[in-house]
């Protein structure tokens, strides 16, 4: 093969794949254009990589299908059954291993690799559907081919263009759609589907990048969808009206809604500000599992699902291609047979995929290129990360998180008494879970805990001595009076008063008190669930009739609902660790 536009490769008649040399000092592959072994050429010294028309491009994909809305079901059809003779898992022959590898070197990472203590080879990969987790899992030398991979990535302008890198926490929305438009996808999902939000995961990466929480949102959750401005092909903006009490999955596709509508729906549901989104369809699972030579999964019992065509005996298996897609789509033969059981299979699959990618399993640059190509072809992203270089920066920012500090959880729900095919939010469990994400608290065990010594507890004042003026500085309309009523009638704090609106809006609730009111403040803080950061002590003692000042901020929702997020995962919330190798489908 030739090495079109790749420096000395043509002159020396050298296979470009042979120019990648493993450096034991750094644990990385490096491109060496000089046969004698001179230092790798810098990107500025090389020409941009050319494209190989012989490579068989594969369309990207997402996680699973969705049960269609009643108006979309055909009589007698089942949304989980693929078309007869569905496409078998395959990889195109002649993978462009040599020329593609040279392309990789031609635009390899512009950062000088840092030496490692270990000789293990670790790489940054991109995936689709589960790409956010792989970005977190990646580490070591970044692998990117700018000119080739830029053309693979599809973008949607959702009206938000956040920077790829931020100093604060990162919230990434990952969407797997059930659209049948991808090549080879005609046998999946519902033939009338416009591409709903079939699999939706909100991944929160902590500010200090020590941990991550991934919340799976059930597609059949009944929720409200806000008004959504969408960009039209002619450049104009059309506002799609919102809807109340509808399935979450209709936040995408229905009425022409784009990923920005799902973005806004998740923000409204969770109270978490999103930075970026990544979306893909069915082919992501097939192509990525092929690219990594299969993903190990576990079944606690024999699985024979005639709908998804998944047949597995009890035990561990390596699945890829069509079988991998069947695994993340199956639900009839596992758990309760619901989408909630399928979510747990998806979490198992994603965790196993991350472990595979973080291992030293891929020793050839052409294999790494397969993964990068499959991932970027699968992606649709927001404009803030809409280029290969921005995705690289984004991935490098997140790669510090250890695998054992990534926690999967499912948004808590209850059966909908009005419709057994849908679920409703279990607010008693969901609200504290959302607060943990909002306040950057980790669900991972042993991460982010306060290691400092505990201060001596403050004696609490009895309710009848708690004197406080309550003002509204950003809470819901009428919050001050509602809080006073609650304090007086529920807690017995008769000396609480509604002082109207605060002179300024606050993002966080604040309680100001004098040193000699510490016992009153301790009582009120316990009632309100106030974090230590909300307590502000003034300089001098107060007179006997001077009240404390409680200003309700934007973080206040309702009296009795703690403002401080819990430090442990709420009881009853399904959650697993991404590094747990012992999870099996039941």
Coordinates of C-alpha atoms in Angstrom, one line a residue:
X1 CA 0.0 0.0 0.0
X2 CA 1.0 3.6 -0.5
X3 CA 1.2 6.2 2.2
X4 CA -0.4 9.1 0.4
X5 CA 1.1 12.4 1.7
X6 CA 2.8 10.9 4.7
X7 CA 6.4 12.2 4.6
X8 CA 9.1 9.7 4.0
X9 CA 6.9 6.7 3.7
X10 CA 6.8 6.8 -0.1
X11 CA 10.5 7.4 -0.5
X12 CA 11.5 4.5 1.7
X13 CA 8.8 2.1 0.6
X14 CA 7.9 1.4 4.2
X15 CA 4.6 0.1 5.4
X16 CA 3.2 3.1 7.5
X17 CA 1.9 0.6 10.2
X18 CA 5.5 -0.5 10.7
X19 CA 6.5 3.1 11.5
X20 CA 4.6 3.0 14.8
X21 CA 7.1 2.0 17.5
X22 CA 6.3 1.2 21.1
X23 CA 8.4 3.3 23.5
X24 CA 8.8 1.4 26.8
X25 CA 9.8 4.6 28.6
X26 CA 6.5 6.3 28.0
X27 CA 4.2 3.3 27.5
X28 CA 2.9 4.8 24.2
X29 CA 3.2 4.1 20.5
X30 CA 5.1 6.8 18.6
X31 CA 5.4 7.5 14.9
X32 CA 9.0 7.3 13.7
X33 CA 9.5 8.3 10.1
X34 CA 13.3 7.7 10.2
X35 CA 14.1 3.9 9.9
X36 CA 17.1 4.6 12.1
X37 CA 14.8 5.5 14.9
X38 CA 15.0 9.3 15.1
X39 CA 12.4 11.2 17.3
X40 CA 8.9 11.2 16.0
X41 CA 8.1 14.0 13.6
X42 CA 6.0 16.9 14.9
X43 CA 2.6 17.5 13.4
X44 CA 3.8 20.7 11.9
X45 CA 6.4 18.8 10.0
X46 CA 4.0 16.4 8.3
X47 CA 1.2 16.8 5.7
X48 CA -2.4 16.3 6.7
X49 CA -3.5 12.7 6.3
X50 CA -5.4 11.7 3.2
X51 CA -8.7 9.8 3.2
X52 CA -8.9 6.2 2.1
X53 CA -11.9 5.6 -0.2
X54 CA -11.4 1.9 0.0
X55 CA -12.5 1.8 3.7
X56 CA -16.0 0.8 4.2
X57 CA -17.6 3.5 6.5
X58 CA -20.1 2.3 9.0
X59 CA -22.8 4.5 10.3
X60 CA -22.7 5.3 14.0
X61 CA -25.3 4.1 16.5
X62 CA -26.9 4.3 19.9
X63 CA -27.9 2.0 22.7
X64 CA -31.4 0.5 22.3
X65 CA -34.8 0.8 20.9
X66 CA -37.9 2.2 22.7
X67 CA -41.4 1.0 23.2
X68 CA -43.4 3.3 20.8
X69 CA -46.2 5.5 21.8
X70 CA -49.6 3.9 21.3
X71 CA -50.2 6.0 18.1
X72 CA -47.0 4.6 16.6
X73 CA -47.6 0.9 17.2
X74 CA -48.8 -1.3 14.4
X75 CA -51.3 -4.0 15.2
X76 CA -49.5 -7.1 16.3
X77 CA -46.0 -5.5 16.0
X78 CA -43.5 -5.8 18.8
X79 CA -40.9 -3.0 19.1
X80 CA -38.2 -5.4 20.2
X81 CA -38.3 -7.8 17.3
X82 CA -35.7 -7.2 14.5
X83 CA -36.5 -7.8 10.9
X84 CA -36.1 -11.4 9.6
X85 CA -32.5 -12.1 8.7
X86 CA -31.1 -9.1 10.6
X87 CA -27.6 -8.0 9.7
X88 CA -24.9 -10.3 11.1
X89 CA -22.0 -8.7 12.9
X90 CA -19.2 -8.1 10.5
X91 CA -16.2 -6.0 9.9
X92 CA -15.2 -4.9 6.4
X93 CA -12.1 -6.7 5.0
X94 CA -9.0 -4.6 4.5
X95 CA -9.4 -2.3 7.5
X96 CA -7.0 0.3 6.2
X97 CA -4.6 -0.8 8.9
X98 CA -1.5 0.5 7.3
X99 CA -2.6 3.7 5.6
X100 CA -4.9 4.6 8.5
X101 CA -2.2 4.0 11.0
X102 CA 0.1 6.4 9.1
X103 CA -2.8 8.9 9.1
X104 CA -2.9 8.5 12.9
X105 CA 0.7 9.5 13.1
X106 CA 0.3 12.4 10.8
X107 CA -2.0 14.2 13.2
X108 CA -1.2 12.5 16.5
X109 CA -1.4 14.3 19.8
X110 CA 0.3 17.6 19.8
X111 CA 1.1 17.3 23.5
X112 CA 4.4 15.7 24.5
X113 CA 3.5 12.4 26.3
X114 CA 4.5 12.3 30.0
X115 CA 6.6 9.4 31.3
X116 CA 4.6 6.8 33.3
X117 CA 5.6 4.6 36.2
X118 CA 4.0 1.6 34.6
X119 CA 4.7 0.1 31.1
X120 CA 1.0 -0.4 30.5
X121 CA -0.4 1.2 27.4
X122 CA -3.4 3.3 28.0
X123 CA -5.2 5.3 25.4
X124 CA -8.0 7.9 25.0
X125 CA -11.0 6.5 23.1
X126 CA -14.2 8.0 21.9
X127 CA -17.4 6.1 21.8
X128 CA -21.0 6.9 20.9
X129 CA -24.0 6.2 23.1
X130 CA -21.5 5.4 25.8
X131 CA -18.9 7.8 24.6
X132 CA -19.0 10.0 27.7
X133 CA -18.0 7.1 29.9
X134 CA -15.1 6.2 27.6
X135 CA -13.9 9.8 27.6
X136 CA -13.8 9.6 31.4
X137 CA -12.1 6.2 31.3
X138 CA -9.4 7.2 28.8
X139 CA -6.0 8.2 29.9
X140 CA -2.4 8.4 28.6
X141 CA -1.6 9.4 25.0
X142 CA -4.5 11.1 23.2
X143 CA -5.2 9.5 19.8
X144 CA -6.9 11.7 17.2
X145 CA -6.7 12.2 13.4
X146 CA -8.1 15.7 13.0
X147 CA -8.8 15.9 9.3
X148 CA -10.3 12.4 9.1
X149 CA -12.3 12.4 12.3
X150 CA -13.7 15.9 11.9
X151 CA -15.7 14.8 8.9
X152 CA -17.3 12.0 10.8
X153 CA -18.8 14.1 13.5
X154 CA -22.3 15.5 13.1
X155 CA -23.4 18.7 15.0
X156 CA -26.7 20.2 16.2
X157 CA -27.0 23.8 17.2
X158 CA -29.1 23.6 20.4
X159 CA -28.7 27.3 21.2
X160 CA -26.0 26.6 23.8
X161 CA -22.3 26.7 22.9
X162 CA -20.4 26.0 26.1
X163 CA -16.6 25.7 26.1
X164 CA -15.2 22.2 25.8
X165 CA -13.3 22.6 29.0
X166 CA -14.6 24.2 32.2
X167 CA -13.2 24.7 35.7
X168 CA -16.4 23.5 37.4
X169 CA -18.3 20.3 37.3
X170 CA -19.2 18.8 33.9
X171 CA -22.7 17.5 33.1
X172 CA -22.8 15.4 29.8
X173 CA -26.1 14.3 28.4
X174 CA -25.8 11.0 26.5
X175 CA -28.7 10.0 24.2
X176 CA -29.3 6.7 22.4
X177 CA -32.0 7.1 19.8
X178 CA -34.3 4.5 18.3
X179 CA -34.2 6.1 14.8
X180 CA -34.1 3.5 12.0
X181 CA -32.3 5.8 9.6
X182 CA -28.8 4.4 10.2
X183 CA -27.4 1.9 7.7
X184 CA -28.4 -1.6 8.9
X185 CA -30.9 -0.3 11.4
X186 CA -34.1 -1.0 9.5
X187 CA -34.8 -4.2 11.5
X188 CA -34.9 -2.4 14.9
X189 CA -37.3 -0.3 16.9
X190 CA -40.6 0.9 15.4
X191 CA -40.8 1.6 11.7
X192 CA -42.8 4.8 12.4
X193 CA -40.4 6.2 15.0
X194 CA -39.0 9.6 14.4
X195 CA -36.1 8.9 16.7
X196 CA -37.0 9.2 20.3
X197 CA -34.8 9.4 23.4
X198 CA -34.6 5.7 23.9
X199 CA -31.6 5.6 26.3
X200 CA -30.8 8.7 28.2
X201 CA -27.9 9.1 30.7
X202 CA -26.9 12.2 32.6
X203 CA -23.3 11.9 33.5
X204 CA -22.0 14.3 36.2
X205 CA -18.2 14.6 36.6
X206 CA -17.1 16.3 39.8
X207 CA -15.4 19.6 39.9
X208 CA -12.1 18.0 41.1
X209 CA -12.5 15.2 38.5
X210 CA -12.2 12.5 41.2
X211 CA -15.5 10.9 40.6
X212 CA -18.5 10.6 38.2
X213 CA -22.2 9.8 38.6
X214 CA -24.2 8.5 35.7
X215 CA -28.0 8.7 36.1
X216 CA -30.1 6.6 33.7
X217 CA -33.5 8.2 33.0
X218 CA -36.3 5.8 32.2
X219 CA -37.7 6.5 28.8
X220 CA -41.3 5.8 30.0
X221 CA -41.1 8.4 32.8
X222 CA -44.1 10.7 32.8
X223 CA -42.7 14.3 32.9
X224 CA -43.1 17.8 31.5
X225 CA -41.4 18.9 28.3
X226 CA -40.7 22.7 28.2
X227 CA -41.0 24.9 25.1
X228 CA -38.0 24.2 22.8
X229 CA -36.4 26.5 20.2
X230 CA -35.1 24.4 17.3
X231 CA -32.9 25.5 14.4
X232 CA -34.4 25.0 11.0
X233 CA -32.5 24.1 7.7
X234 CA -33.0 27.7 6.5
X235 CA -31.4 29.1 9.6
X236 CA -34.6 30.3 11.2
X237 CA -35.7 29.2 14.7
X238 CA -38.9 27.4 15.4
X239 CA -40.2 27.1 18.9
X240 CA -41.8 23.6 19.5
X241 CA -44.5 24.0 22.2
X242 CA -44.0 22.1 25.4
X243 CA -46.2 19.4 26.8
X244 CA -47.2 18.3 30.3
X245 CA -47.5 14.8 31.6
X246 CA -46.1 12.9 28.6
X247 CA -43.4 10.2 28.2
X248 CA -39.9 11.4 28.6
X249 CA -38.7 9.7 25.4
X250 CA -41.0 12.1 23.3
X251 CA -38.6 15.0 24.3
X252 CA -36.7 13.9 21.1
X253 CA -38.1 13.5 17.6
X254 CA -41.8 14.1 18.5
X255 CA -43.2 17.3 16.9
X256 CA -39.7 18.0 15.4
X257 CA -37.9 18.2 18.7
X258 CA -34.1 18.0 18.5
X259 CA -31.5 17.0 21.2
X260 CA -31.8 20.5 22.7
X261 CA -35.3 19.7 23.7
X262 CA -34.1 16.6 25.6
X263 CA -31.4 18.8 27.1
X264 CA -34.0 21.3 28.4
X265 CA -36.3 18.5 29.7
X266 CA -33.5 16.9 31.7
X267 CA -32.5 20.3 33.2
X268 CA -36.1 20.9 34.2
X269 CA -36.4 17.4 35.6
X270 CA -33.2 17.3 37.6
X271 CA -32.3 20.9 38.3
X272 CA -28.8 20.2 36.8
X273 CA -27.3 22.5 34.3
X274 CA -26.0 20.6 31.3
X275 CA -22.8 21.4 29.4
X276 CA -22.8 19.1 26.4
X277 CA -24.7 16.3 24.7
X278 CA -23.7 13.3 22.6
X279 CA -26.2 11.3 20.6
X280 CA -26.1 8.1 18.5
X281 CA -28.4 5.4 17.1
X282 CA -28.3 1.5 17.1
X283 CA -25.1 1.1 15.2
X284 CA -22.9 2.5 18.0
X285 CA -23.2 -0.7 20.0
X286 CA -22.6 -3.0 17.0
X287 CA -19.6 -1.1 15.6
X288 CA -17.9 -0.3 18.9
X289 CA -18.2 -3.8 20.2
X290 CA -16.8 -5.1 16.9
X291 CA -14.0 -2.6 17.1
X292 CA -12.9 -3.7 20.5
X293 CA -13.2 -7.5 19.6
X294 CA -16.1 -8.0 21.9
X295 CA -17.3 -7.1 25.4
X296 CA -17.7 -9.5 28.3
X297 CA -21.1 -9.8 29.8
X298 CA -22.6 -12.1 32.5
X299 CA -26.0 -13.8 32.7
X300 CA -27.1 -15.2 36.1
X301 CA -29.5 -17.6 34.3
X302 CA -30.1 -18.8 30.7
X303 CA -31.6 -16.0 28.5
X304 CA -33.7 -16.8 25.5
X305 CA -35.6 -13.7 24.3
X306 CA -37.5 -14.3 21.1
X307 CA -38.1 -10.6 20.7
X308 CA -34.5 -9.4 20.7
X309 CA -33.2 -12.8 19.5
X310 CA -30.7 -13.0 22.4
X311 CA -29.7 -16.5 23.5
X312 CA -27.2 -16.9 26.2
X313 CA -26.5 -19.7 28.7
X314 CA -25.9 -18.8 32.3
X315 CA -22.3 -17.6 32.8
X316 CA -19.9 -15.2 31.1
X317 CA -19.8 -14.5 27.4
X318 CA -18.0 -12.1 25.0
X319 CA -20.6 -10.4 22.8
X320 CA -20.1 -8.1 19.8
X321 CA -22.0 -6.8 16.7
X322 CA -25.6 -7.9 16.5
X323 CA -25.4 -10.0 19.7
X324 CA -24.1 -7.0 21.7
X325 CA -27.0 -5.0 20.5
X326 CA -29.4 -7.8 21.4
X327 CA -27.9 -7.8 24.9
X328 CA -28.5 -4.1 25.6
X329 CA -32.0 -4.3 24.0
X330 CA -33.3 -7.4 25.7
X331 CA -35.8 -7.1 28.5
X332 CA -38.4 -9.8 28.2
X333 CA -36.3 -12.6 29.7
X334 CA -34.5 -10.6 32.4
X335 CA -35.6 -9.1 35.7
X336 CA -39.2 -7.8 35.6
X337 CA -39.3 -7.7 31.8
X338 CA -39.5 -3.9 31.9
X339 CA -37.3 -1.1 30.6
X340 CA -35.9 -0.7 34.2
X341 CA -34.4 -4.2 33.9
X342 CA -33.0 -3.3 30.5
X343 CA -31.3 -0.3 32.0
X344 CA -29.3 -2.5 34.4
X345 CA -28.1 -4.6 31.5
X346 CA -27.0 -1.4 29.7
X347 CA -25.1 -0.3 32.8
X348 CA -23.4 -3.7 33.0
X349 CA -22.4 -3.5 29.3
X350 CA -21.0 0.0 29.6
X351 CA -19.0 -0.8 32.6
X352 CA -17.5 -3.8 30.9
X353 CA -16.8 -1.8 27.8
X354 CA -14.9 0.8 29.8
X355 CA -12.8 -1.9 31.4
X356 CA -12.0 -3.4 28.0
X357 CA -10.9 0.0 26.7
X358 CA -8.8 0.8 29.7
X359 CA -7.0 -2.5 29.5
X360 CA -3.9 -3.0 27.3
X361 CA -5.9 -5.1 24.9
X362 CA -5.1 -3.1 21.8
X363 CA -1.5 -3.3 20.7
X364 CA -1.8 -2.0 17.2
X365 CA -2.4 1.5 15.9
X366 CA -4.8 0.2 13.3
X367 CA -7.0 -1.3 16.0
X368 CA -7.0 2.1 17.8
X369 CA -8.0 3.7 14.6
X370 CA -10.9 1.4 14.2
X371 CA -12.2 2.4 17.6
X372 CA -11.7 6.1 16.9
X373 CA -13.4 5.9 13.5
X374 CA -16.4 3.9 14.8
X375 CA -16.9 6.3 17.7
X376 CA -16.8 9.5 15.7
X377 CA -18.9 8.2 12.9
X378 CA -21.5 7.4 15.5
X379 CA -21.6 10.8 17.1
X380 CA -24.0 13.7 16.9
X381 CA -22.9 16.4 19.4
X382 CA -23.5 20.1 20.3
X383 CA -21.4 22.8 18.6
X384 CA -19.4 23.3 21.8
X385 CA -17.6 19.9 21.2
X386 CA -18.3 19.7 17.5
X387 CA -14.7 19.1 16.2
X388 CA -12.2 16.4 16.8
X389 CA -9.9 18.9 18.6
X390 CA -12.6 20.0 20.9
X391 CA -13.6 16.5 21.7
X392 CA -9.9 15.8 22.5
X393 CA -9.8 18.7 24.9
X394 CA -13.1 17.6 26.4
X395 CA -11.8 14.0 26.9
X396 CA -8.5 15.1 28.3
X397 CA -10.3 17.2 30.9
X398 CA -12.4 14.2 32.1
X399 CA -9.8 11.4 31.9
X400 CA -8.6 11.8 35.5
X401 CA -11.6 9.9 36.9
X402 CA -10.8 6.4 38.1
X403 CA -13.0 3.6 36.9
X404 CA -13.9 2.6 40.5
X405 CA -15.1 6.1 41.2
X406 CA -17.8 6.0 38.4
X407 CA -21.2 5.1 39.8
X408 CA -24.3 4.2 37.7
X409 CA -27.7 4.9 39.2
X410 CA -31.3 4.9 37.9
X411 CA -33.6 7.8 38.6
X412 CA -36.1 6.4 41.2
X413 CA -39.6 5.9 39.8
X414 CA -42.9 4.3 40.8
X415 CA -45.5 2.5 38.8
X416 CA -48.0 5.0 37.3
X417 CA -51.4 4.1 38.7
X418 CA -53.1 5.6 35.7
X419 CA -51.1 3.7 33.0
X420 CA -49.2 0.5 33.8
X421 CA -47.0 1.0 30.7
X422 CA -45.4 4.2 32.2
X423 CA -43.8 5.3 35.5
X424 CA -43.8 8.4 37.6
X425 CA -41.0 10.1 39.6
X426 CA -40.5 8.8 43.1
X427 CA -39.8 12.3 44.5
X428 CA -39.0 11.1 48.0
X429 CA -35.9 9.4 46.6
X430 CA -35.3 11.4 43.5
X431 CA -35.1 14.8 45.1
X432 CA -32.2 14.0 47.4
X433 CA -30.5 12.2 44.5
X434 CA -30.8 15.2 42.3
X435 CA -29.5 17.4 45.1
X436 CA -26.4 15.3 45.4
X437 CA -25.6 15.9 41.7
X438 CA -26.5 19.6 42.0
X439 CA -24.2 20.1 44.9
X440 CA -21.4 17.9 43.4
X441 CA -21.7 15.2 46.0
X442 CA -20.4 11.8 44.9
X443 CA -22.3 8.5 44.9
X444 CA -19.0 6.6 44.8
X445 CA -18.0 4.9 48.1
X446 CA -14.9 6.4 49.7
X447 CA -14.7 9.3 47.3
X448 CA -14.9 13.0 48.3
X449 CA -15.6 12.3 52.0
X450 CA -14.8 14.9 54.6
X451 CA -11.6 13.7 56.3
X452 CA -11.4 16.5 58.8
X453 CA -12.2 16.2 62.4
X454 CA -15.8 16.7 63.6
X455 CA -16.5 19.8 65.7
X456 CA -18.4 19.5 69.0
X457 CA -22.2 19.5 68.5
X458 CA -24.0 22.8 69.4
X459 CA -26.8 22.7 71.9
X460 CA -30.1 23.2 70.2
X461 CA -32.7 25.7 71.4
X462 CA -36.3 24.6 71.9
X463 CA -38.8 25.5 69.2
X464 CA -40.6 28.2 71.2
X465 CA -37.3 30.2 71.5
X466 CA -36.4 30.1 67.8
X467 CA -37.0 33.7 66.5
X468 CA -36.4 34.3 62.8
X469 CA -37.4 36.7 60.0
X470 CA -37.9 34.9 56.7
X471 CA -37.5 36.6 53.4
X472 CA -37.7 35.3 49.8
X473 CA -34.5 35.9 47.9
X474 CA -34.9 33.6 44.9
X475 CA -37.2 30.8 46.0
X476 CA -40.6 30.0 44.5
X477 CA -43.4 32.6 44.7
X478 CA -44.9 32.7 48.1
X479 CA -42.0 30.7 49.6
X480 CA -41.5 33.0 52.6
X481 CA -45.1 32.7 53.8
X482 CA -45.3 29.0 53.2
X483 CA -42.1 28.5 55.2
X484 CA -43.4 30.6 58.1
X485 CA -46.7 28.6 58.1
X486 CA -44.6 25.4 58.2
X487 CA -42.4 26.7 61.0
X488 CA -45.3 27.8 63.2
X489 CA -47.8 25.0 62.6
X490 CA -45.4 22.0 62.1
X491 CA -42.4 22.9 64.1
X492 CA -43.9 25.1 66.8
X493 CA -41.7 28.1 66.1
X494 CA -44.2 30.8 66.9
X495 CA -41.7 33.6 66.8
X496 CA -41.1 33.2 63.0
X497 CA -42.2 36.1 60.8
X498 CA -42.7 36.7 57.0
X499 CA -40.4 39.7 56.2
X500 CA -41.3 39.8 52.5
X501 CA -38.9 39.9 49.7
X502 CA -35.1 40.1 50.2
X503 CA -33.3 43.2 48.8
X504 CA -31.3 40.9 46.5
X505 CA -31.5 37.5 44.8
X506 CA -29.3 34.7 46.2
X507 CA -28.3 31.5 44.5
X508 CA -28.1 29.7 47.8
X509 CA -30.2 30.0 51.0
X510 CA -28.5 31.9 53.9
X511 CA -29.1 32.1 57.6
X512 CA -27.5 35.0 59.5
X513 CA -27.4 34.9 63.3
X514 CA -25.5 36.4 66.2
X515 CA -23.0 34.4 68.3
X516 CA -25.5 34.1 71.2
X517 CA -28.1 32.7 68.7
X518 CA -26.1 29.7 67.8
X519 CA -28.5 27.3 69.6
X520 CA -31.4 28.8 67.7
X521 CA -29.5 28.5 64.4
X522 CA -28.6 24.9 65.1
X523 CA -32.3 24.1 65.6
X524 CA -33.4 25.9 62.4
X525 CA -30.6 24.5 60.3
X526 CA -31.6 20.9 61.3
X527 CA -35.3 21.6 60.4
X528 CA -34.4 23.2 57.1
X529 CA -31.6 20.8 56.2
X530 CA -29.1 23.7 55.7
X531 CA -25.5 23.0 54.8
X532 CA -22.7 24.6 56.9
X533 CA -22.0 26.9 54.0
X534 CA -25.5 28.5 54.5
X535 CA -24.7 29.6 58.1
X536 CA -23.3 33.1 58.6
X537 CA -22.4 34.4 62.0
X538 CA -22.4 38.2 62.7
X539 CA -19.8 40.0 64.9
X540 CA -21.7 40.9 68.0
X541 CA -24.3 39.3 70.2
X542 CA -28.0 40.2 69.5
X543 CA -30.6 41.6 71.9
X544 CA -33.2 39.3 73.3
X545 CA -35.9 40.3 70.7
X546 CA -33.7 40.5 67.7
X547 CA -34.5 37.8 65.2
X548 CA -32.2 35.7 63.0
X549 CA -32.5 36.4 59.2
X550 CA -33.3 33.5 56.9
X551 CA -33.1 34.3 53.2
X552 CA -34.5 31.7 50.9
X553 CA -32.3 31.4 47.8
X554 CA -32.8 29.8 44.4
X555 CA -31.8 26.4 45.9
X556 CA -34.9 26.4 48.1
X557 CA -37.8 24.2 46.9
X558 CA -40.2 23.8 49.8
X559 CA -40.2 23.7 53.6
X560 CA -39.4 20.3 54.8
X561 CA -37.3 19.5 51.7
X562 CA -33.6 19.6 52.9
X563 CA -31.4 22.1 51.1
X564 CA -28.3 20.2 51.9
X565 CA -27.7 17.2 49.7
X566 CA -27.1 13.8 51.5
X567 CA -23.6 12.5 51.6
X568 CA -24.7 8.9 51.0
X569 CA -26.8 7.4 48.2
X570 CA -30.5 7.6 49.3
X571 CA -31.8 4.3 50.5
X572 CA -33.7 2.4 47.8
X573 CA -31.9 4.0 44.8
X574 CA -30.5 1.4 42.4
X575 CA -26.7 2.0 41.9
X576 CA -23.7 0.0 40.8
X577 CA -20.0 0.7 40.5
X578 CA -18.5 0.8 37.0
X579 CA -15.6 -1.4 38.1
X580 CA -17.7 -4.2 39.5
X581 CA -17.0 -7.3 37.5
X582 CA -19.5 -9.5 39.4
X583 CA -22.7 -8.0 38.0
X584 CA -24.8 -10.5 36.1
X585 CA -28.2 -10.2 34.4
X586 CA -30.9 -11.9 36.5

